[in-house]
Amino acid sequence: MRARLVLLLTLLVCGAAGAAPTGPVVDLQRSWRLNLAPRLDDGSWATIRLNLDARVWTLMGEPVVFCSATWQLGTAQMKTPRSGGRVFDHMRANTPEAAWKRVALTDARFVLPLDRRLGAGRVDTAWIVCDIGAAHPEGDPRPSFNVPGSPAWNRLLLRGTPGLEGEKMLQRADAWLPADEARRFLAEATLRESGHQLEAVTLKLDLDALRVLDERVLADEEARELEHRRQAQARRRDAAHPLETMFDEVDAQTLPRRQAQVAERDTQAARQQRERDEARRRELQRQRCAAAQDIVPAGAGFDAAAAAALATAQRCGGRLEAYRDAASGRWGYRSPAGEPRGEPRWQAVLPFAEGRGGVYDGKVWRLVDRDGQFVGEGRWKALRRFAGGLAPASDGERWGVVDIDGRWVLAPRYEDMAEFSDGLAAFRERGAWGYLDTRGQVAVPARYQRAGAFADGRAEVARLVSSSGRCEGYREDWEQREIDRQGRELRVLKSWTERGQLCLSR
C-alpha cells in the first residue's frame, strides 16, 4: 500500500498531475469520538476514549486512505496469573502516574461505514478499513503516527462488517467489492456522521505496567503474611508448647522457600517488563520510521500531508551504508543494493542513522540526507552518531547536543560526550563522567572515571576507590559497578588493582 502511494506522489511531484484520472474525484473527511471497552484474552478489560479522524480521497484516480487518533485510558479491571478470581480496579486517581503512563495502545484497526443513497429512502452501505498507526502515549494530544495508504480498488470497500470473523474476513476475496463497483460506490458515498456501526477489528492494549503493579501488591501481601507468621512463631516459642514447636520446625523449612519464590517472581517480572518495553520501543520505531518533522499536525492540508507521506516513504526505504571508493580513497554512502548516493568525496563519514549521515571534509563535520544533500547550516569539529533524533557535537572546545536539522538543542558545555543509548548519554565534566537525558537534564551526576552505554535501564561504570604510593610502588584500586537510570548503584561487578609508576619532579 505504501509503495503505491510513493509512486503516486512521485508522479505528482514530477509533473504527472495533468494525466487523465482513471477514477472518481473524491475527498471525504469525518471525525468521531468513541467510547470503547476492549477485553483481553485473560479476562481483563479496560475503557478508553478515542478521537478518530479519517480522510478518504483520490489522487490521480487512485484511492488514498489516512486515519489518525488520540486516546485516553478511562479504567482498567485486571486479573493476574496469581490473583485467582481477584480483580484489581485501576483508575487514574488510585494508580501511580508512572504505571498509568506506560499503558500503550499498540494496534488499532477499524471499519468505517460509507453510505450511498439509492432513492426512495433506501441506503446502501459499504465499509472501509482504517488503521490509525502507532499511537502516542496515553493522554498525549498529538495524533498517532501514520502514513496515507493507497489500497487497490478491489481491496478498498468491504461488503459488510467483519463481525466475529475479524481479520479472517479481510483475507477473503469475496468480502470486497469489485474494482468497478467500488469506484461507482465511492463517487456517490459519504462517511457516516454517527459513530454507530464503527467496528474495531483490532484493538490491542499493553497493560503490562498495571499487571506488574498488581503482582507487586500480591507480593507485598504475601510478605506481610510471612511476617505475621514469623511473629506467631515467636509467640509460640515463648509458650513452649510441644505441638507448636513442631509447627515452628515446619515453618522454619517452608517460609524461606516461599520467600525465595516471591523474590524470584519479582526478578522475573522485572526482567519480562524490560523485555516488553524494549520490544514495544522497537515496534514503535519501526512504525514511525521517520523523524517527527515528517509528521503532519492535525488540520494540515492535503499538500502538507502528501509531502510528509513522500518524505516518510523515502526515508523508510532502507538504510544506507558507508563505503570507501577504491580509486579515490574517499568515503560516501550507497544503498544496500550498491547504488551510490552522491559522489564519494569525504575524508570520513559516520554510520547512517535515522535519516541522517555525518560527513567530514577535512575541516568540519556536516549533516547530509539520503540524497547526499546538506541538512542545515551546522558545522562542527567533531560529531557522533544519531540516536533518538539527537547527536553529540563539538565546536572544538566543548561538547553539546544537536537535532537532526543540525540545530543546537543543548549548547556546548561538556569536556566530552558519548552517543545516546536507551535515552541517556554519558558526559565528562571536570574529569569525571555522568549521564544526561534527552532533555539535557543531568540524570546521574559526574562522579565516575569510566562510563559505559545504557541498555535495558542498566549501565556499567568504574570508580577509582583509592590510590597510594609513588614511583614503582604506585597503585590504584578500582571497582566496576552496575547502576540504574537514577544513578543508584545496584551491585559491584568486579574489583581490581592497577600498578605503575608515578614520579613527580621536585
Coordinates of C-alpha atoms in Angstrom, one line a residue:
M1 CA 0.0 0.0 0.0
R2 CA 2.8 2.4 0.9
A3 CA 4.7 1.6 -2.3
R4 CA 1.7 2.5 -4.4
L5 CA 1.3 5.9 -2.6
V6 CA 5.0 6.6 -3.1
L7 CA 4.6 6.1 -6.8
L8 CA 1.6 8.3 -7.0
L9 CA 3.2 11.1 -5.0
T10 CA 6.4 10.8 -7.0
L11 CA 4.5 11.2 -10.2
L12 CA 2.6 14.1 -8.8
V13 CA 5.9 15.9 -7.8
C14 CA 7.5 15.1 -11.1
G15 CA 4.6 16.8 -13.0
A16 CA 2.4 13.9 -13.9
A17 CA -0.6 15.5 -12.2
G18 CA -2.0 16.5 -15.6
A19 CA -2.6 12.9 -16.6
A20 CA -6.2 11.9 -17.1
P21 CA -7.6 10.3 -13.9
T22 CA -8.9 6.8 -14.1
G23 CA -11.4 7.1 -11.2
P24 CA -13.8 9.5 -9.5
V25 CA -12.6 12.7 -7.8
V26 CA -13.4 12.2 -4.1
D27 CA -12.5 13.9 -0.8
L28 CA -14.3 12.7 2.3
Q29 CA -13.4 13.7 5.9
R30 CA -15.0 12.9 9.2
S31 CA -14.1 12.8 12.9
W32 CA -15.7 10.6 15.7
R33 CA -15.5 10.4 19.5
L34 CA -15.7 6.8 20.6
N35 CA -16.0 5.1 24.0
L36 CA -14.6 1.6 23.7
A37 CA -14.2 -1.3 26.2
P38 CA -11.7 -3.8 24.8
R39 CA -11.4 -7.2 26.5
L40 CA -8.1 -9.0 26.9
D41 CA -7.5 -12.7 26.5
D42 CA -7.0 -13.3 30.3
G43 CA -10.5 -11.8 31.1
S44 CA -9.2 -8.3 31.9
W45 CA -10.8 -5.3 30.3
A46 CA -10.5 -1.6 30.0
T47 CA -12.4 1.5 28.9
I48 CA -10.8 4.1 26.5
R49 CA -11.9 7.3 24.9
L50 CA -10.6 7.6 21.3
N51 CA -10.9 10.6 19.0
L52 CA -10.7 9.2 15.4
D53 CA -10.0 11.3 12.3
A54 CA -10.4 9.7 8.9
R55 CA -10.0 11.0 5.3
V56 CA -10.6 9.2 2.0
W57 CA -9.7 10.9 -1.2
T58 CA -8.5 10.2 -4.7
L59 CA -5.1 11.1 -6.2
M60 CA -4.7 10.7 -10.0
G61 CA -7.7 8.4 -9.9
E62 CA -6.4 6.1 -7.2
P63 CA -7.9 5.9 -3.7
V64 CA -5.9 7.2 -0.7
V65 CA -6.9 6.5 3.0
F66 CA -5.5 8.3 6.0
C67 CA -6.5 7.8 9.7
S68 CA -5.1 9.0 12.9
A69 CA -6.3 9.2 16.5
T70 CA -5.6 10.4 20.1
W71 CA -6.7 8.4 23.1
Q72 CA -7.1 8.3 26.8
L73 CA -7.4 5.4 29.2
G74 CA -10.5 5.5 31.4
T75 CA -10.5 2.5 33.7
A76 CA -8.9 -1.0 33.7
Q77 CA -10.0 -4.1 35.5
M78 CA -7.1 -6.5 35.8
K79 CA -6.6 -10.2 36.5
T80 CA -3.1 -11.5 37.1
P81 CA -2.0 -15.2 37.0
R82 CA -1.5 -15.3 40.8
S83 CA -4.7 -13.5 41.7
G84 CA -7.1 -16.3 41.0
G85 CA -10.6 -14.8 40.7
R86 CA -9.5 -11.5 42.3
V87 CA -9.9 -8.3 40.2
F88 CA -7.9 -5.1 40.6
D89 CA -9.7 -1.9 39.6
H90 CA -7.4 0.8 38.2
M91 CA -8.3 4.5 37.7
R92 CA -6.0 7.5 37.3
A93 CA -6.8 8.5 40.9
N94 CA -5.6 5.3 42.5
T95 CA -2.8 4.3 40.2
P96 CA 0.8 5.7 40.2
E97 CA 1.4 8.1 37.4
A98 CA 4.4 6.2 36.1
A99 CA 2.5 2.9 35.7
W100 CA -0.5 4.7 34.2
K101 CA 1.6 6.4 31.5
R102 CA 3.2 3.1 30.5
V103 CA -0.1 1.7 29.3
A104 CA 0.1 1.7 25.5
L105 CA -2.3 1.4 22.6
T106 CA -0.2 -0.9 20.4
D107 CA -2.6 -1.6 17.5
A108 CA -6.0 -0.4 16.3
R109 CA -7.9 -1.1 13.2
F110 CA -11.5 0.0 12.5
V111 CA -14.0 -0.4 9.7
L112 CA -15.9 2.8 8.9
P113 CA -19.3 2.9 7.2
L114 CA -19.9 4.8 3.9
D115 CA -23.5 5.3 2.9
R116 CA -24.8 5.7 -0.7
R117 CA -28.4 6.9 -1.2
L118 CA -30.4 4.9 -3.7
G119 CA -33.6 6.9 -3.7
A120 CA -37.0 6.2 -2.1
G121 CA -35.3 6.4 1.3
R122 CA -33.1 3.4 0.7
V123 CA -29.4 3.5 1.7
D124 CA -26.6 1.1 0.6
T125 CA -23.6 0.7 3.0
A126 CA -20.1 -0.4 2.5
W127 CA -17.2 -0.3 4.9
I128 CA -13.6 0.9 4.6
V129 CA -10.6 -0.3 6.7
C130 CA -8.9 2.4 8.8
D131 CA -5.6 1.8 10.5
I132 CA -4.6 4.5 13.0
G133 CA -0.8 3.6 13.0
A134 CA 1.4 3.9 16.0
A135 CA -0.2 5.8 18.9
H136 CA 1.5 8.3 21.2
P137 CA 1.4 7.6 25.0
E138 CA -1.9 7.8 26.8
G139 CA -3.2 11.3 27.0
D140 CA -0.8 12.8 24.5
P141 CA -2.7 15.4 22.4
R142 CA -0.7 14.7 19.2
P143 CA -2.3 12.4 16.6
S144 CA -0.9 9.0 16.0
F145 CA 2.0 8.3 13.7
N146 CA 0.7 7.1 10.3
V147 CA 1.3 7.4 6.6
P148 CA -1.5 7.7 4.0
G149 CA -2.1 4.3 2.2
S150 CA -3.3 3.6 -1.3
P151 CA -5.1 0.3 -1.4
A152 CA -6.1 -1.3 -4.7
W153 CA -9.7 -0.6 -5.8
N154 CA -10.7 -4.2 -5.3
R155 CA -9.4 -4.1 -1.7
L156 CA -10.9 -0.8 -0.8
L157 CA -14.6 -1.4 0.3
L158 CA -16.0 -4.3 2.3
R159 CA -19.5 -5.7 1.6
G160 CA -20.2 -6.0 5.4
T161 CA -18.6 -5.7 8.8
P162 CA -16.2 -8.4 9.8
G163 CA -18.1 -9.3 13.0
L164 CA -16.8 -12.4 14.7
E165 CA -14.6 -13.3 11.7
G166 CA -12.4 -10.3 12.4
E167 CA -9.2 -10.2 10.5
K168 CA -10.0 -13.5 8.7
M169 CA -12.7 -11.8 6.7
L170 CA -10.2 -9.3 5.3
Q171 CA -8.3 -12.2 3.7
R172 CA -11.3 -13.4 1.6
A173 CA -11.6 -12.0 -1.9
D174 CA -15.4 -12.3 -2.0
A175 CA -15.6 -9.9 1.1
W176 CA -14.6 -6.9 -1.1
L177 CA -16.5 -5.0 -3.7
P178 CA -15.0 -5.5 -7.3
A179 CA -12.9 -2.6 -8.5
D180 CA -15.6 -1.1 -10.9
E181 CA -18.3 -1.3 -8.3
A182 CA -16.0 0.3 -5.7
R183 CA -15.3 3.2 -8.0
R184 CA -19.0 3.8 -8.6
F185 CA -19.9 3.5 -4.9
L186 CA -17.1 5.8 -3.7
A187 CA -18.1 8.5 -6.2
E188 CA -21.6 8.7 -4.5
A189 CA -20.7 7.9 -0.9
T190 CA -20.5 9.9 2.3
L191 CA -18.8 8.9 5.6
R192 CA -21.5 8.4 8.2
E193 CA -21.6 11.2 10.8
S194 CA -22.7 8.9 13.7
G195 CA -20.2 6.6 15.3
H196 CA -22.9 3.9 15.2
Q197 CA -21.6 0.8 13.4
L198 CA -18.0 1.8 13.6
E199 CA -16.4 -1.5 14.5
A200 CA -13.0 -2.2 16.0
V201 CA -11.5 -5.1 14.0
T202 CA -8.3 -5.0 16.1
L203 CA -7.7 -3.1 19.4
K204 CA -4.7 -4.1 21.4
L205 CA -3.7 -2.5 24.7
D206 CA -0.4 -3.1 26.5
L207 CA -1.5 -3.2 30.2
D208 CA 1.7 -5.0 31.5
A209 CA 2.7 -2.0 33.6
L210 CA -0.6 -2.3 35.6
R211 CA -0.2 -6.1 35.8
V212 CA 3.3 -5.7 37.3
L213 CA 1.9 -3.3 39.8
D214 CA -0.8 -5.8 40.8
E215 CA 1.9 -8.5 41.1
R216 CA 3.7 -6.2 43.5
V217 CA 0.6 -5.7 45.6
L218 CA 0.2 -9.5 45.9
A219 CA 3.9 -9.9 46.7
D220 CA 3.6 -7.3 49.5
E221 CA 0.5 -9.0 50.9
E222 CA 2.5 -12.3 50.9
A223 CA 5.4 -10.6 52.6
R224 CA 3.1 -9.2 55.3
E225 CA 1.6 -12.7 55.8
L226 CA 5.1 -14.2 56.2
E227 CA 5.9 -11.5 58.8
H228 CA 2.7 -12.3 60.7
R229 CA 3.7 -16.0 60.7
R230 CA 7.2 -15.2 62.0
Q231 CA 5.7 -13.2 64.8
A232 CA 3.3 -16.0 65.6
Q233 CA 6.3 -18.3 65.7
A234 CA 8.0 -16.1 68.3
R235 CA 4.9 -16.2 70.4
R236 CA 4.7 -20.0 70.2
R237 CA 8.3 -20.4 71.2
D238 CA 7.6 -18.3 74.3
A239 CA 4.7 -20.6 75.1
A240 CA 7.0 -23.7 74.5
H241 CA 4.1 -26.0 73.7
P242 CA 5.3 -29.2 72.1
L243 CA 2.8 -29.2 69.3
E244 CA 3.5 -25.5 68.5
T245 CA 7.2 -26.3 68.5
M246 CA 6.6 -28.9 65.8
F247 CA 4.8 -26.2 63.7
D248 CA 7.7 -23.9 64.2
E249 CA 10.1 -26.5 62.7
V250 CA 7.8 -27.0 59.7
D251 CA 7.6 -23.2 59.2
A252 CA 11.4 -22.9 59.5
Q253 CA 11.7 -25.1 56.4
T254 CA 8.8 -23.7 54.3
L255 CA 9.0 -20.0 54.9
P256 CA 12.5 -19.4 53.4
R257 CA 11.3 -21.3 50.3
R258 CA 8.3 -19.1 50.0
Q259 CA 10.4 -16.0 50.4
A260 CA 12.8 -17.2 47.7
Q261 CA 9.9 -17.9 45.4
V262 CA 8.5 -14.4 45.9
A263 CA 11.9 -12.8 45.2
E264 CA 12.3 -15.0 42.1
R265 CA 8.9 -13.9 40.8
D266 CA 9.7 -10.3 41.3
T267 CA 13.0 -10.6 39.5
Q268 CA 11.4 -12.5 36.6
A269 CA 8.5 -9.9 36.4
A270 CA 11.0 -7.0 36.2
R271 CA 13.0 -8.8 33.5
Q272 CA 9.9 -9.5 31.4
Q273 CA 8.8 -5.9 31.8
R274 CA 12.2 -4.7 30.5
E275 CA 11.9 -7.1 27.5
R276 CA 8.3 -5.9 26.8
D277 CA 9.4 -2.2 27.0
E278 CA 12.3 -2.8 24.5
A279 CA 10.0 -4.8 22.1
R280 CA 7.4 -2.0 22.2
R281 CA 10.1 0.6 21.7
R282 CA 11.4 -1.2 18.6
E283 CA 7.9 -1.7 17.2
L284 CA 7.0 1.9 17.6
Q285 CA 10.4 2.9 16.0
R286 CA 9.6 0.5 13.1
Q287 CA 6.1 2.0 12.6
R288 CA 7.2 5.6 13.0
C289 CA 10.4 5.2 11.0
A290 CA 10.6 8.8 10.1
A291 CA 11.5 11.6 12.5
A292 CA 9.0 14.0 14.0
Q293 CA 9.2 16.7 11.3
D294 CA 7.7 14.3 8.8
I295 CA 4.5 14.0 10.9
V296 CA 1.8 16.4 9.9
P297 CA 0.0 18.3 12.6
A298 CA -3.8 17.9 12.9
G299 CA -5.7 20.1 10.5
A300 CA -2.9 20.3 7.9
G301 CA -3.9 20.5 4.3
F302 CA -3.6 17.7 1.7
D303 CA -0.4 19.2 0.2
A304 CA 1.4 19.0 3.5
A305 CA 0.1 15.5 4.2
A306 CA 1.2 14.4 0.7
A307 CA 4.7 15.9 1.1
A308 CA 5.1 14.4 4.5
A309 CA 4.0 11.0 3.2
L310 CA 6.5 11.2 0.4
A311 CA 9.3 12.2 2.8
T312 CA 8.4 9.4 5.2
A313 CA 8.3 6.7 2.5
Q314 CA 11.6 7.9 1.0
R315 CA 13.3 7.9 4.4
C316 CA 12.0 4.5 5.3
G317 CA 13.1 2.9 2.0
G318 CA 16.1 1.1 3.5
R319 CA 19.2 2.2 5.5
L320 CA 22.3 3.5 3.6
E321 CA 25.7 2.0 4.2
A322 CA 29.1 3.8 4.2
Y323 CA 31.7 2.7 1.7
R324 CA 35.2 3.7 0.6
D325 CA 35.9 4.3 -3.1
A326 CA 38.9 2.2 -4.1
A327 CA 40.2 4.6 -6.7
S328 CA 40.0 7.9 -4.8
G329 CA 40.2 6.6 -1.2
R330 CA 37.3 8.8 -0.3
W331 CA 34.1 7.9 1.6
G332 CA 30.5 8.1 0.7
Y333 CA 27.1 6.4 1.1
R334 CA 25.2 3.8 -1.0
S335 CA 22.0 1.8 -0.9
P336 CA 22.0 -1.8 0.3
A337 CA 21.8 -2.7 -3.5
G338 CA 25.1 -0.9 -4.1
E339 CA 23.6 2.3 -5.7
P340 CA 25.8 5.3 -4.7
R341 CA 24.1 8.4 -3.2
G342 CA 26.2 11.2 -4.4
E343 CA 29.9 11.2 -5.2
P344 CA 32.3 9.7 -2.6
R345 CA 34.2 12.8 -1.7
W346 CA 34.6 12.8 2.1
Q347 CA 37.7 12.1 4.3
A348 CA 35.4 10.3 6.8
V349 CA 31.7 9.5 7.4
L350 CA 29.6 8.3 10.3
P351 CA 27.2 5.3 10.0
F352 CA 23.9 6.4 8.5
A353 CA 21.2 6.5 11.2
E354 CA 17.6 8.0 11.5
G355 CA 17.7 9.5 8.0
R356 CA 21.0 11.4 8.6
G357 CA 24.7 10.8 7.8
G358 CA 27.7 12.7 9.1
V359 CA 30.4 13.7 6.6
Y360 CA 33.9 15.2 7.2
D361 CA 35.7 17.3 4.6
G362 CA 39.0 17.6 6.5
K363 CA 37.9 20.7 8.3
V364 CA 34.4 20.4 9.7
W365 CA 31.6 17.8 10.0
R366 CA 28.2 18.4 8.4
L367 CA 24.9 16.5 8.1
V368 CA 23.6 15.0 4.8
D369 CA 20.2 13.4 3.9
R370 CA 19.6 10.2 1.9
D371 CA 20.3 12.0 -1.3
G372 CA 23.7 13.4 -0.1
Q373 CA 22.3 16.9 0.2
F374 CA 23.4 19.1 3.2
V375 CA 21.0 19.5 6.0
G376 CA 21.0 22.8 7.9
E377 CA 23.9 25.1 8.3
G378 CA 25.6 23.4 11.3
R379 CA 29.3 22.8 11.1
W380 CA 31.3 21.1 13.9
K381 CA 34.8 20.0 14.7
A382 CA 33.5 16.6 15.9
L383 CA 30.2 14.7 15.6
R384 CA 28.8 11.4 17.0
R385 CA 26.1 9.2 15.5
F386 CA 22.4 10.0 15.9
A387 CA 20.2 8.1 18.3
G388 CA 16.6 9.1 19.2
G389 CA 16.9 12.2 17.0
L390 CA 19.9 13.6 18.9
A391 CA 23.7 13.5 18.4
P392 CA 26.6 14.9 20.5
A393 CA 28.7 17.5 18.6
S394 CA 31.7 19.7 19.4
D395 CA 32.6 23.2 18.5
G396 CA 36.3 22.4 19.0
E397 CA 36.3 23.3 22.7
R398 CA 33.2 21.9 24.3
W399 CA 30.5 19.3 23.5
G400 CA 26.7 19.8 23.3
V401 CA 23.8 18.1 21.5
V402 CA 22.2 18.8 18.1
D403 CA 19.0 17.6 16.5
I404 CA 18.5 16.1 13.0
D405 CA 18.2 19.6 11.5
G406 CA 21.6 20.5 12.8
R407 CA 20.4 22.9 15.4
W408 CA 21.8 23.1 18.9
V409 CA 19.4 21.8 21.5
L410 CA 22.0 21.8 24.2
A411 CA 24.7 24.4 23.9
P412 CA 28.3 23.2 24.2
R413 CA 29.4 22.9 27.8
Y414 CA 31.0 19.5 28.5
E415 CA 34.5 18.2 28.0
D416 CA 33.4 15.1 26.1
M417 CA 30.2 13.2 25.3
A418 CA 29.3 9.7 24.1
E419 CA 26.3 8.7 21.9
F420 CA 22.8 8.4 23.3
S421 CA 21.8 4.9 24.3
D422 CA 18.5 3.9 26.0
G423 CA 17.6 7.6 26.3
L424 CA 20.8 8.6 28.1
A425 CA 24.3 9.9 27.0
A426 CA 27.5 9.9 29.0
F427 CA 29.2 13.3 29.5
R428 CA 32.5 14.3 31.1
E429 CA 32.8 17.3 33.4
R430 CA 35.9 18.2 35.4
G431 CA 37.5 14.8 34.5
A432 CA 34.5 12.7 35.8
W433 CA 31.7 11.0 33.8
G434 CA 28.0 11.2 34.4
Y435 CA 24.8 10.9 32.3
L436 CA 22.2 13.3 30.9
D437 CA 18.8 12.6 29.4
T438 CA 17.3 13.7 26.1
R439 CA 16.1 17.0 27.6
G440 CA 19.6 17.9 28.6
Q441 CA 19.0 17.4 32.3
V442 CA 21.6 15.6 34.4
A443 CA 20.3 12.2 35.3
V444 CA 23.4 10.9 37.0
P445 CA 26.0 13.4 38.3
A446 CA 29.5 13.2 37.1
R447 CA 31.4 11.1 39.6
Y448 CA 32.9 8.1 37.7
Q449 CA 36.2 7.7 35.9
R450 CA 34.7 5.5 33.2
A451 CA 31.1 5.2 31.9
G452 CA 29.6 2.6 29.6
A453 CA 26.4 2.8 27.5
F454 CA 23.0 2.2 29.0
A455 CA 20.9 -0.9 27.9
D456 CA 17.7 -2.1 29.4
G457 CA 17.9 0.6 32.1
R458 CA 21.4 -0.5 33.3
A459 CA 25.0 0.7 32.7
E460 CA 28.4 -0.4 33.9
V461 CA 30.7 2.3 35.4
A462 CA 34.1 2.3 37.0
R463 CA 35.3 4.3 40.0
L464 CA 38.8 4.8 41.4
V465 CA 38.4 3.8 45.1
S466 CA 41.8 4.7 46.3
S467 CA 45.4 5.4 45.2
S468 CA 48.7 5.2 47.1
G469 CA 52.4 5.1 46.8
R470 CA 54.7 6.8 44.2
C471 CA 57.2 5.7 41.5
E472 CA 57.5 1.9 41.4
G473 CA 55.2 1.5 44.4
Y474 CA 52.2 3.4 42.9
R475 CA 48.9 1.6 42.9
E476 CA 45.2 2.3 42.1
D477 CA 42.3 0.3 43.4
W478 CA 39.2 0.2 41.1
E479 CA 35.7 -1.1 41.3
Q480 CA 33.3 -1.8 38.4
R481 CA 29.6 -1.3 39.4
E482 CA 26.2 -1.6 37.8
I483 CA 23.9 1.5 38.1
D484 CA 20.3 2.2 37.1
R485 CA 18.9 5.3 35.3
Q486 CA 18.6 7.2 38.6
G487 CA 22.3 6.6 39.4
R488 CA 21.6 4.0 42.1
E489 CA 24.5 1.6 42.5
L490 CA 22.9 -1.9 42.2
R491 CA 25.9 -4.2 42.7
V492 CA 29.7 -4.4 42.4
L493 CA 30.7 -6.4 39.3
K494 CA 34.4 -6.7 40.0
S495 CA 37.4 -5.1 41.7
W496 CA 41.0 -4.9 40.5
T497 CA 44.3 -3.1 41.2
E498 CA 46.4 -1.3 38.6
R499 CA 50.1 -0.7 39.3
G500 CA 52.5 1.6 37.6
Q501 CA 54.9 4.5 38.0
L502 CA 54.0 8.0 39.1
C503 CA 57.1 10.1 39.9
L504 CA 56.8 13.8 40.4
S505 CA 59.8 16.1 39.9
R506 CA 60.8 18.2 42.9

